[in-house]
Tab-separated table of C-alpha atoms in Angstrom:
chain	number	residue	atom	x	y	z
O	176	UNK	CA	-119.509	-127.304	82.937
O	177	UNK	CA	-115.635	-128.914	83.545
O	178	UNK	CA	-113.699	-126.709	85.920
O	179	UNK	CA	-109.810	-126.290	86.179
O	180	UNK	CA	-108.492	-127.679	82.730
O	181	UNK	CA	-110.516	-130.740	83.356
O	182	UNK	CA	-112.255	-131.469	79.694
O	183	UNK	CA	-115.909	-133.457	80.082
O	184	UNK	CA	-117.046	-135.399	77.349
O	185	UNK	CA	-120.897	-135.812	77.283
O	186	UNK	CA	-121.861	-139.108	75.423
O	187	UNK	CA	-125.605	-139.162	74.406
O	188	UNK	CA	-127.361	-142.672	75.272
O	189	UNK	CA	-130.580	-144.081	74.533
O	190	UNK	CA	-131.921	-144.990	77.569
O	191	UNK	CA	-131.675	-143.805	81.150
O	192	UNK	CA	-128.241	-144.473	82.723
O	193	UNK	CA	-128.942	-145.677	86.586
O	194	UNK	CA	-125.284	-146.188	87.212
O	195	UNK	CA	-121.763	-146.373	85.535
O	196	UNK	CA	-118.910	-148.835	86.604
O	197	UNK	CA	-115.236	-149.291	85.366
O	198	UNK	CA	-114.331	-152.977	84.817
O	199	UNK	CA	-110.615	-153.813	86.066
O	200	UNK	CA	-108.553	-154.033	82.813
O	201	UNK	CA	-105.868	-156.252	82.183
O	202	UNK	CA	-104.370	-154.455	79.550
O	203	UNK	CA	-103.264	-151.116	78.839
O	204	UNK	CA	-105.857	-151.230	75.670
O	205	UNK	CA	-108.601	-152.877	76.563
O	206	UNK	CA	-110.790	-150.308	79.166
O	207	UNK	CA	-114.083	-151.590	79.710
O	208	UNK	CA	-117.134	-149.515	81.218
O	209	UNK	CA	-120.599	-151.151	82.624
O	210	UNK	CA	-123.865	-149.430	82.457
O	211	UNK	CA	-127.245	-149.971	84.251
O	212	UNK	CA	-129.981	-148.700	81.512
O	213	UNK	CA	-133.771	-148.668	81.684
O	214	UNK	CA	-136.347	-147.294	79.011
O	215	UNK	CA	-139.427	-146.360	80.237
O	216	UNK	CA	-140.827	-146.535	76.799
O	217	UNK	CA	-139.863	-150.290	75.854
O	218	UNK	CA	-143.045	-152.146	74.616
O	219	UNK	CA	-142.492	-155.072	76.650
O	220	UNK	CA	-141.672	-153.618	80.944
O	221	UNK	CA	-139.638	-157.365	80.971
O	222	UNK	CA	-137.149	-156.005	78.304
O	223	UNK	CA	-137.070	-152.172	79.878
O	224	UNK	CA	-133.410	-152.701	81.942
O	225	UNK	CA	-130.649	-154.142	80.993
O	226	UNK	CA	-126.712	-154.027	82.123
O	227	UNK	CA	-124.477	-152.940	78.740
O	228	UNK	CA	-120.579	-153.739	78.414
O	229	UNK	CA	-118.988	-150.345	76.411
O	230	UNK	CA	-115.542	-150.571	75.367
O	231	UNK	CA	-113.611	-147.141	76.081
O	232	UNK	CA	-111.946	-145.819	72.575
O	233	UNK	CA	-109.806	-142.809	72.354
O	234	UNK	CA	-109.841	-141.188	68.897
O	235	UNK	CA	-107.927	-138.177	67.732
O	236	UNK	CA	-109.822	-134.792	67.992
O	237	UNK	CA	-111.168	-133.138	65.165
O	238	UNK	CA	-109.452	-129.789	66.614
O	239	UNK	CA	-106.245	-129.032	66.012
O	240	UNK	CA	-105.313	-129.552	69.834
O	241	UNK	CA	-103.449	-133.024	70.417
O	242	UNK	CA	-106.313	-134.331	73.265
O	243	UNK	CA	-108.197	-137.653	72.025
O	244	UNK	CA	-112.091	-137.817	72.152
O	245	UNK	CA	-113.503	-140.801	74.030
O	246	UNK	CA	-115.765	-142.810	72.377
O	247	UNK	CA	-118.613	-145.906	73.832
O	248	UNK	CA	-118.674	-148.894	71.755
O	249	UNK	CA	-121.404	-151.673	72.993
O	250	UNK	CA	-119.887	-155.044	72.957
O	251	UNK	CA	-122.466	-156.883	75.030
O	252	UNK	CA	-125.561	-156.519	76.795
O	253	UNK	CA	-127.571	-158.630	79.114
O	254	UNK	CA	-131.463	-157.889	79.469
O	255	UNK	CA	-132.643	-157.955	83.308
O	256	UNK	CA	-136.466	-158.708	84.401
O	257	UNK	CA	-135.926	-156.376	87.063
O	258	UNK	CA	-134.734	-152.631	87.263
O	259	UNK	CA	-130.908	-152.205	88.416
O	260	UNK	CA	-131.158	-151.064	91.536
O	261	UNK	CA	-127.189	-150.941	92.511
O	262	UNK	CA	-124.064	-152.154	90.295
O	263	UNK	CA	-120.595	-153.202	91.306
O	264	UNK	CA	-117.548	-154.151	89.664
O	265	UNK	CA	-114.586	-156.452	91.133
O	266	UNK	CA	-111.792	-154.099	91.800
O	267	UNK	CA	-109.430	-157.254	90.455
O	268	UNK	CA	-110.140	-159.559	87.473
O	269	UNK	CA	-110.251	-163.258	88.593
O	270	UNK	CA	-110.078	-165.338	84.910
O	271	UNK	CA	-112.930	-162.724	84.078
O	272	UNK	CA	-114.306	-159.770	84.941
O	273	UNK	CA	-117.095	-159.803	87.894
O	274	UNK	CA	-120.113	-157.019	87.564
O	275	UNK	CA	-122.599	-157.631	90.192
O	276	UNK	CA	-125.729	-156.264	89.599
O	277	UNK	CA	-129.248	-156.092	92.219
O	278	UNK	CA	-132.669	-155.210	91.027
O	279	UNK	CA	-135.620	-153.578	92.443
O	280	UNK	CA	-137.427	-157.155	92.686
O	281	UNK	CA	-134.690	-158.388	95.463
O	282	UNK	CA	-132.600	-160.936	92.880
O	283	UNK	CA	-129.008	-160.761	92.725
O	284	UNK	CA	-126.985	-161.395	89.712
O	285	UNK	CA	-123.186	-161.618	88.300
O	286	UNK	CA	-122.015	-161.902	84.877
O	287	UNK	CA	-118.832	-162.559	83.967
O	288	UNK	CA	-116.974	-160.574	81.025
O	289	UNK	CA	-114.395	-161.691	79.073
O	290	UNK	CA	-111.388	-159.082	79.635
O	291	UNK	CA	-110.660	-158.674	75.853
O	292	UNK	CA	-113.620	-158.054	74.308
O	293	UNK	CA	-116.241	-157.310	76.587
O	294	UNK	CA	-118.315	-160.090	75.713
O	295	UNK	CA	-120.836	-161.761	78.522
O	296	UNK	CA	-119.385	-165.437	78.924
O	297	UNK	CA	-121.554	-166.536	81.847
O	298	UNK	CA	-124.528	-164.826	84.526
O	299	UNK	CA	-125.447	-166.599	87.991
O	300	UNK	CA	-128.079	-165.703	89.887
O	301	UNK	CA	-129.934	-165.675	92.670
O	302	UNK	CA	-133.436	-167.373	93.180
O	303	UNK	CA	-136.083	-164.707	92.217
O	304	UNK	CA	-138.180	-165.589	95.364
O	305	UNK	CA	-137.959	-163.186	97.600
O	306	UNK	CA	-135.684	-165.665	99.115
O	307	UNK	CA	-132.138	-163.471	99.063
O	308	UNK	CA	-134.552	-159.696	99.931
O	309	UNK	CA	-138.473	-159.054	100.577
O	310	UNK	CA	-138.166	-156.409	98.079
O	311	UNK	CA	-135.122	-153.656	97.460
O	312	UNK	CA	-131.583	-154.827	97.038
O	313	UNK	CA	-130.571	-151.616	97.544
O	314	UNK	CA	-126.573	-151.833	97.334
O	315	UNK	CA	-124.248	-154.571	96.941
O	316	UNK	CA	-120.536	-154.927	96.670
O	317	UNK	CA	-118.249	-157.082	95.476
O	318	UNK	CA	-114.915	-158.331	97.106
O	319	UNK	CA	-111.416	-158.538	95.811
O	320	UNK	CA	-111.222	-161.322	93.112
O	321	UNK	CA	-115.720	-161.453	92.328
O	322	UNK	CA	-115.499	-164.493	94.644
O	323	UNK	CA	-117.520	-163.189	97.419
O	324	UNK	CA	-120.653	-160.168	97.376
O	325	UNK	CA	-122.087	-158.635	100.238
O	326	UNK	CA	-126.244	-157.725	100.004
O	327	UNK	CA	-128.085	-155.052	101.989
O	328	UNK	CA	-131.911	-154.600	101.381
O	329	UNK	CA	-134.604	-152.123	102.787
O	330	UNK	CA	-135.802	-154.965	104.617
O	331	UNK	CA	-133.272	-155.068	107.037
O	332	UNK	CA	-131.553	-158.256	106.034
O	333	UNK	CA	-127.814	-158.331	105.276
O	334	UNK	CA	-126.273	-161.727	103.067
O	335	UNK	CA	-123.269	-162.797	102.160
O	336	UNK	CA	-123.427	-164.801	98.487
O	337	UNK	CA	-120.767	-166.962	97.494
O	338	UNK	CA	-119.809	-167.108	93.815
O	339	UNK	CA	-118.427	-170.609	92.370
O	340	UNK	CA	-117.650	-171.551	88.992
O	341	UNK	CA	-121.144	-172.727	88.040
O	342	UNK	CA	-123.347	-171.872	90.873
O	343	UNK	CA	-123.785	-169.148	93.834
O	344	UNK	CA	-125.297	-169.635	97.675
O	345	UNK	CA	-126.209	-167.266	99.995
O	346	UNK	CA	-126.004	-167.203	103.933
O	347	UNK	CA	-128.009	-164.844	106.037
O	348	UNK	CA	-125.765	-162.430	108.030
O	349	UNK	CA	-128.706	-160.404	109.693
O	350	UNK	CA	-132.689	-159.992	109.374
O	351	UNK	CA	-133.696	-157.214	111.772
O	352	UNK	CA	-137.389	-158.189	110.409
O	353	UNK	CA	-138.717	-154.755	108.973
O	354	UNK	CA	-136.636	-153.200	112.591
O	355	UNK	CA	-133.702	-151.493	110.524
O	356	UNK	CA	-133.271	-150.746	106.451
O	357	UNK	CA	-130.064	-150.892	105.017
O	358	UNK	CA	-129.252	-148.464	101.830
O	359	UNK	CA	-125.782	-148.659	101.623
O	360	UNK	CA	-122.850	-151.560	101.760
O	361	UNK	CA	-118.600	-151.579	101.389
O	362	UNK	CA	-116.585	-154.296	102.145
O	363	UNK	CA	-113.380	-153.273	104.274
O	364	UNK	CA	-111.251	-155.985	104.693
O	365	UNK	CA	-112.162	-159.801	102.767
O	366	UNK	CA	-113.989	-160.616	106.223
O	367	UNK	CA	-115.436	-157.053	107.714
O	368	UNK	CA	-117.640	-154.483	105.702
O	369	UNK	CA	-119.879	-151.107	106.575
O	370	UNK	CA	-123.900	-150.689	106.018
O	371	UNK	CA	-125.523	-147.423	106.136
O	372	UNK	CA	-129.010	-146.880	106.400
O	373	UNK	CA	-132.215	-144.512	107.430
O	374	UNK	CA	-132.314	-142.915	110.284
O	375	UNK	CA	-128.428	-141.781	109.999
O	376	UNK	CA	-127.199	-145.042	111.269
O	377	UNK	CA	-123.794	-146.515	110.255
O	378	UNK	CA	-123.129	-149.828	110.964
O	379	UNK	CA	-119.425	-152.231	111.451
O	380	UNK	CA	-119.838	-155.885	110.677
O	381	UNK	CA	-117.606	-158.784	111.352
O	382	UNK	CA	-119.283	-162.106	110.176
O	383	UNK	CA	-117.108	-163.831	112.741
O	384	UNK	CA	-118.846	-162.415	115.316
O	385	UNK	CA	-122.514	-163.571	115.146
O	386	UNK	CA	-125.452	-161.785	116.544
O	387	UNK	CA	-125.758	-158.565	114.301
O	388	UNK	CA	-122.737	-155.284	113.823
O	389	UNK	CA	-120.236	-154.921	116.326
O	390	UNK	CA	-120.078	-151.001	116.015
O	391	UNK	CA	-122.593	-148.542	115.242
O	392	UNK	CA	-122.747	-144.699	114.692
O	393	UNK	CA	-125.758	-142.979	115.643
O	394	UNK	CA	-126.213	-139.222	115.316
O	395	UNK	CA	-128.055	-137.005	114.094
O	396	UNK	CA	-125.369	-135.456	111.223
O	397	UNK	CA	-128.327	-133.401	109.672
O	398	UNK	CA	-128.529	-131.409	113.080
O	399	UNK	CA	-132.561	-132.224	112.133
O	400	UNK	CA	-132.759	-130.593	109.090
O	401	UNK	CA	-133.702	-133.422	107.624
O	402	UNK	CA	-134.655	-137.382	107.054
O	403	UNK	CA	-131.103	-138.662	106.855
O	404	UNK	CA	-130.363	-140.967	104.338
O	405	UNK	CA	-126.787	-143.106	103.977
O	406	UNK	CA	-126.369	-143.244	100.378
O	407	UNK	CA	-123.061	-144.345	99.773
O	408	UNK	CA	-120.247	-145.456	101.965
O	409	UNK	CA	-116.657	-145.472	100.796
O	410	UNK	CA	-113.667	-147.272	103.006
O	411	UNK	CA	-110.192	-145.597	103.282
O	412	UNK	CA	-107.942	-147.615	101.017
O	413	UNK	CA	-105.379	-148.078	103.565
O	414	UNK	CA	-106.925	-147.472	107.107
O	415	UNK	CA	-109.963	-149.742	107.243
O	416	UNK	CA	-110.858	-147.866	110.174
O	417	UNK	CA	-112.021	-144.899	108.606
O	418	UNK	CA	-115.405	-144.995	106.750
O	419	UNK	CA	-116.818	-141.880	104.538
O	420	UNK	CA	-120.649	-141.734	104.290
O	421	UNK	CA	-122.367	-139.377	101.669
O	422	UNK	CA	-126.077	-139.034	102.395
O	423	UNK	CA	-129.218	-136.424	103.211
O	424	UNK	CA	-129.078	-132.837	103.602
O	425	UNK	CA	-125.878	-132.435	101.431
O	426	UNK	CA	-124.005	-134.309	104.111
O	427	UNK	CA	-120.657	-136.238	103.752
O	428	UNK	CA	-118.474	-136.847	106.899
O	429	UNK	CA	-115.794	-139.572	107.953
O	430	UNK	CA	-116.394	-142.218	110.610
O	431	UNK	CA	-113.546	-143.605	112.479
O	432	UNK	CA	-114.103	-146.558	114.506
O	433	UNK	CA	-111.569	-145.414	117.058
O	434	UNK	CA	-113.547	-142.505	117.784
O	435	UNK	CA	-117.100	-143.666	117.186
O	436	UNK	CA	-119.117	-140.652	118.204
O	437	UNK	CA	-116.954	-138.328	117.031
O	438	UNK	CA	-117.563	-137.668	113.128
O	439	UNK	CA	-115.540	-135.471	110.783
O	440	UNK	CA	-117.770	-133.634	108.724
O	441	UNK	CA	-116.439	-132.326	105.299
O	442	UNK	CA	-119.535	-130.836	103.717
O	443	UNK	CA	-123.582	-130.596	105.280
O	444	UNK	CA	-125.121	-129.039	107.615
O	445	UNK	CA	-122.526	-126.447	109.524
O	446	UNK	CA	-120.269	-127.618	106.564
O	447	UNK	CA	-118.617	-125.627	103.951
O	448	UNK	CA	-120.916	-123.172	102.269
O	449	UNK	CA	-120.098	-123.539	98.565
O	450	UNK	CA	-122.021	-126.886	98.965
O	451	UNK	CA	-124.860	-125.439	101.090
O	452	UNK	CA	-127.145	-125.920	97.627
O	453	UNK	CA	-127.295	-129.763	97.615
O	454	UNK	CA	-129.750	-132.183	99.078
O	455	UNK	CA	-129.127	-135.789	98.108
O	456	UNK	CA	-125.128	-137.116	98.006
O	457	UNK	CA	-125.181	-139.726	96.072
O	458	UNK	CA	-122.301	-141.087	96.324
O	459	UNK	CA	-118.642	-140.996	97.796
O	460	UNK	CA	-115.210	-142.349	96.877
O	461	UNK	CA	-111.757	-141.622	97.881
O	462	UNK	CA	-110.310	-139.868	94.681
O	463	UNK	CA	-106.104	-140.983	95.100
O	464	UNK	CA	-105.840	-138.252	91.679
O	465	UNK	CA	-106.021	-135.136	93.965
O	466	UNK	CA	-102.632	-134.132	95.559
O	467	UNK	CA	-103.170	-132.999	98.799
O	468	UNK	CA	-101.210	-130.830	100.824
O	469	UNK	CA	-102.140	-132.005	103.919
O	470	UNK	CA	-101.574	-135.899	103.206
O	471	UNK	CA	-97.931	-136.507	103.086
O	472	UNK	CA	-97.623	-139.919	104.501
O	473	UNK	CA	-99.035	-142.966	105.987
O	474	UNK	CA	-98.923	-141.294	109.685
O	475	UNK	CA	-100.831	-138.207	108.798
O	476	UNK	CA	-104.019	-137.570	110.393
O	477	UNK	CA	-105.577	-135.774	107.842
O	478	UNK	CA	-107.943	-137.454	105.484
O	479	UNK	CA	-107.197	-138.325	101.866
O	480	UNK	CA	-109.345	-136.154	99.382
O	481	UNK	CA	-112.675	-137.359	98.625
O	482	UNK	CA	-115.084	-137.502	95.441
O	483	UNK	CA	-119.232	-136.653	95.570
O	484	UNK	CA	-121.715	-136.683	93.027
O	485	UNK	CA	-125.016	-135.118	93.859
O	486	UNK	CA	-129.102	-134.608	92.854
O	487	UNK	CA	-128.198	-131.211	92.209
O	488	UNK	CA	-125.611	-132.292	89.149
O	489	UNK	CA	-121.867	-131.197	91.166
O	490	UNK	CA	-119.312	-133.185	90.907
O	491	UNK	CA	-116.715	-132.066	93.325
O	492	UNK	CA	-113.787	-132.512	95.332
O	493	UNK	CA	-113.422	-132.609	99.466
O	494	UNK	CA	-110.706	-132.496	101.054
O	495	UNK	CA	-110.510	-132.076	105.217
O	496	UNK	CA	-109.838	-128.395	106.465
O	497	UNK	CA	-109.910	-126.990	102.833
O	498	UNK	CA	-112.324	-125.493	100.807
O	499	UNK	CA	-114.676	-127.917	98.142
O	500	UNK	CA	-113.228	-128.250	94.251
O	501	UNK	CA	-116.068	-128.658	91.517
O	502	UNK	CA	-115.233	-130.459	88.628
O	503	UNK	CA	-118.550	-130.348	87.133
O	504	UNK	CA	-121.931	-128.420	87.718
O	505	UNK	CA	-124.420	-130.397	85.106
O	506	UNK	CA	-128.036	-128.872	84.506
O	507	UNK	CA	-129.174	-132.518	85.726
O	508	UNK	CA	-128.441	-135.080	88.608
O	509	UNK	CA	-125.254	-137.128	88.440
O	510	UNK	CA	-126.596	-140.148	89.324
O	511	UNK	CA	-123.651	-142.058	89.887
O	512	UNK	CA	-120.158	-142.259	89.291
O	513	UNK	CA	-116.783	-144.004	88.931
O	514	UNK	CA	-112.969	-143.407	89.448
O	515	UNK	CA	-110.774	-145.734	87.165
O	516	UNK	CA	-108.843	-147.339	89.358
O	517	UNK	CA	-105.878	-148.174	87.077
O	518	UNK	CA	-106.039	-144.197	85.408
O	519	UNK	CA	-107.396	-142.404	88.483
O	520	UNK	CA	-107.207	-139.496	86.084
O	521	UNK	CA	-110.746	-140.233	84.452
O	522	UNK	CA	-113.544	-140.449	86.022
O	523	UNK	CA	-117.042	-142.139	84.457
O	524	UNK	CA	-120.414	-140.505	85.125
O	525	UNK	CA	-124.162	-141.203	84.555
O	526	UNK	CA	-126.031	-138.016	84.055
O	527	UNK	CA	-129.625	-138.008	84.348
O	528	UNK	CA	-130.852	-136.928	81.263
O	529	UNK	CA	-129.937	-140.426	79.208
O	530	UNK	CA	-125.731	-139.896	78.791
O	531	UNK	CA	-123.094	-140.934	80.184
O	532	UNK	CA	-120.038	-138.359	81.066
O	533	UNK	CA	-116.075	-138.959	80.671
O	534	UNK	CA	-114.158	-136.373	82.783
O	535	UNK	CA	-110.571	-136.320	81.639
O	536	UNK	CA	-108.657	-134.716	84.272
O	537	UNK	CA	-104.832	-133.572	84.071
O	538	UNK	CA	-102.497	-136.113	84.915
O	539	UNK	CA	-101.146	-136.171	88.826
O	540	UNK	CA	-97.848	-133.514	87.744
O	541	UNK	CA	-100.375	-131.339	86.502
O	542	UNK	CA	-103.477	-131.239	88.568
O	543	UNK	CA	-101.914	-129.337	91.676
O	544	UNK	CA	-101.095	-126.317	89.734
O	545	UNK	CA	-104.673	-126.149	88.129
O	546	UNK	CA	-105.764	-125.561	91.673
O	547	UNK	CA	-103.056	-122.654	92.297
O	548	UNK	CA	-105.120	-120.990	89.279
O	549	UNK	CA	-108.388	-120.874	90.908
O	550	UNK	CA	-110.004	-117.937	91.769
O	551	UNK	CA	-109.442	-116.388	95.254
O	552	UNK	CA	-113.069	-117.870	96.487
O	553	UNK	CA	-112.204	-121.294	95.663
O	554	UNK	CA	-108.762	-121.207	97.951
């Protein structure tokens, strides 16, 4: 179900879809989207996963309206030993496109796509010796440029991997040895980045600064309702300061390193009630689409609008001091999802049940007078 004049197109796959990326395009016509896919059923478990490269193709509706029909076209695929266990895109080309990809085995991997047709040029990878992670990679990210991907693994150990032309090395950043686990990872500047992790922890790292994080959040944001969980971890675009953490118990809140101990929460426990349903968040990004009333300029102190997906299948809209927007309630989980960062109008899903969703929203001179439509409950 699409809310608001927002029109979802459901795309049937043939496989399970683990997680959706946009690729950075470098032209207008060329849109690129990466997939992580796994069939339980293949005959050989070696050839179950794999990371496909669609190509994004807008084709005239049947209807008589004049909105376009997206359309998937597989232009490459590469097969992976391993389940994906978290997939990243660069958020800039550099000569190619960068998706990063970490499997349930603990390798790391990187292919590099060529930016006009979406074929696989090149993959490096990691040593599959439990070398890089003792198990779990469980999110990665990659920095401006592909050039440079952080690691964080249920183990506890936190890398840095360096990506060259022809080859790519690792340094150790932190092993707590089986102390801490680390679920979640976003770079915030090209030499600081954020891990999240069980046990409601939130963590600030400068590699310049040896001996483990320099700042940590510790709280309990489920008020003990439950086993929290960082899933995701988002970084404000322009204020590095100010982290946003989806997790457990339906919770999504905003750390700010100048307050450390003092969260925002925008949805949770004690949060807004139209989200009381939800468990598991996902994950979180800053959605730059949404017009907000309260964001006017670079000295406001209100947060920018965020985006969550959740177990329970919403897809919806935050925004501090105002009350949630869904844009989709799906009979399944949303796994994952993606905002294109060069049309921050669509959005890229991956529903449970094997497909992969398009959300076309209104464009920006539109979408803040769909809201003044909503019913009174939604105000």
């Amino acid at each position: 179900m699409a809310e608001y004049g927002d029109i979802l197109h459901r795309l049937p796959q043939s496989k399970s879809v683990d997680a959706v990326r946009w690729l950075s395009s470098v032209s207008a016509f060329d849109r690129f989207v990466a997939s992580a896919v796994h069939d339980p059923d293949a005959a050989v478990p070696a050839a179950a996963s794999a990371i496909e490269i669609h190509s994004l193709i807008l084709t005239p509706s049947s209807d008589s309206s004049s909105r376009e029909h997206p359309c998937l076209h597989l232009r490459s695929s590469w097969p992976s030993s391993s389940r994906i266990s978290a997939l990243r895109s660069s958020p800039t080309p550099y000569k190619h496109l960068a998706v990063a990809a970490s499997t349930l085995s603990g390798s790391l991997h990187v292919l590099f796509v060529d930016p006009v047709d979406g074929s696989i040029e090149s993959e490096l990878s990691t040593p599959n010796d439990r070398s890089l992670h003792a198990g779990v990679v469980s999110a990665i990210d990659l920095l401006e440029g592909g050039r440079e991907c952080v690691t964080a693994g249920e183990d506890g150990r936190v890398n840095l991997a360096s990506i060259g032309e022809s080859k790519m090395d690792y340094r150790r950043v932190y092993d707590s040895r089986g102390l801490a686990s680390y679920t979640a990872v976003r770079w915030a500047s090209p030499v600081e980045f954020a891990t999240g992790g069980l046990g409601f922890g939130v963590q600030w790292w400068d590699p310049r600064k040896p001996g483990g994080f320099v700042s940590q959040f510790t709280s309990n944001w489920a008020q003990g309702k439950a086993a929290g969980i960082v899933h995701s971890i988002d970084i404000h675009p322009s204020r590095k300061h100010i982290c946003m953490v989806g997790g457990s118990a339906g919770t999504v809140f905003a750390w700010d390193l100048r307050y450390p101990q003092q969260p925002i929460l925008l949805s949770g426990a004690g949060g807004p009630e139209l989200l009381s349903d939800i468990d598991e968040v996902w994950e979180v990004q800053y959605d730059s689409h949404t017009l907000s009333s309260s964001v006017n300029s670079a000295t406001s102190a209100k947060l920018l609008p965020v985006m969550m997906c959740s177990e329970e299948g919403i897809l919806a809209v935050l925004e501090q001091g105002e009350e949630p927007k869904r844009l989709l309630q799906e009979y399944c989980a949303i796994n994952s999802f993606d905002i294109d960062p060069q049309n921050p109008s669509d959005i890229v899903c991956a529903l449970e049940w094997e497909a992969v969703g398009i959300l076309m929203r209104p464009k920006a001179g539109n979408y803040a007078s769909s809201f003044s439509r909503l019913p009174p409950s939604f105000h």
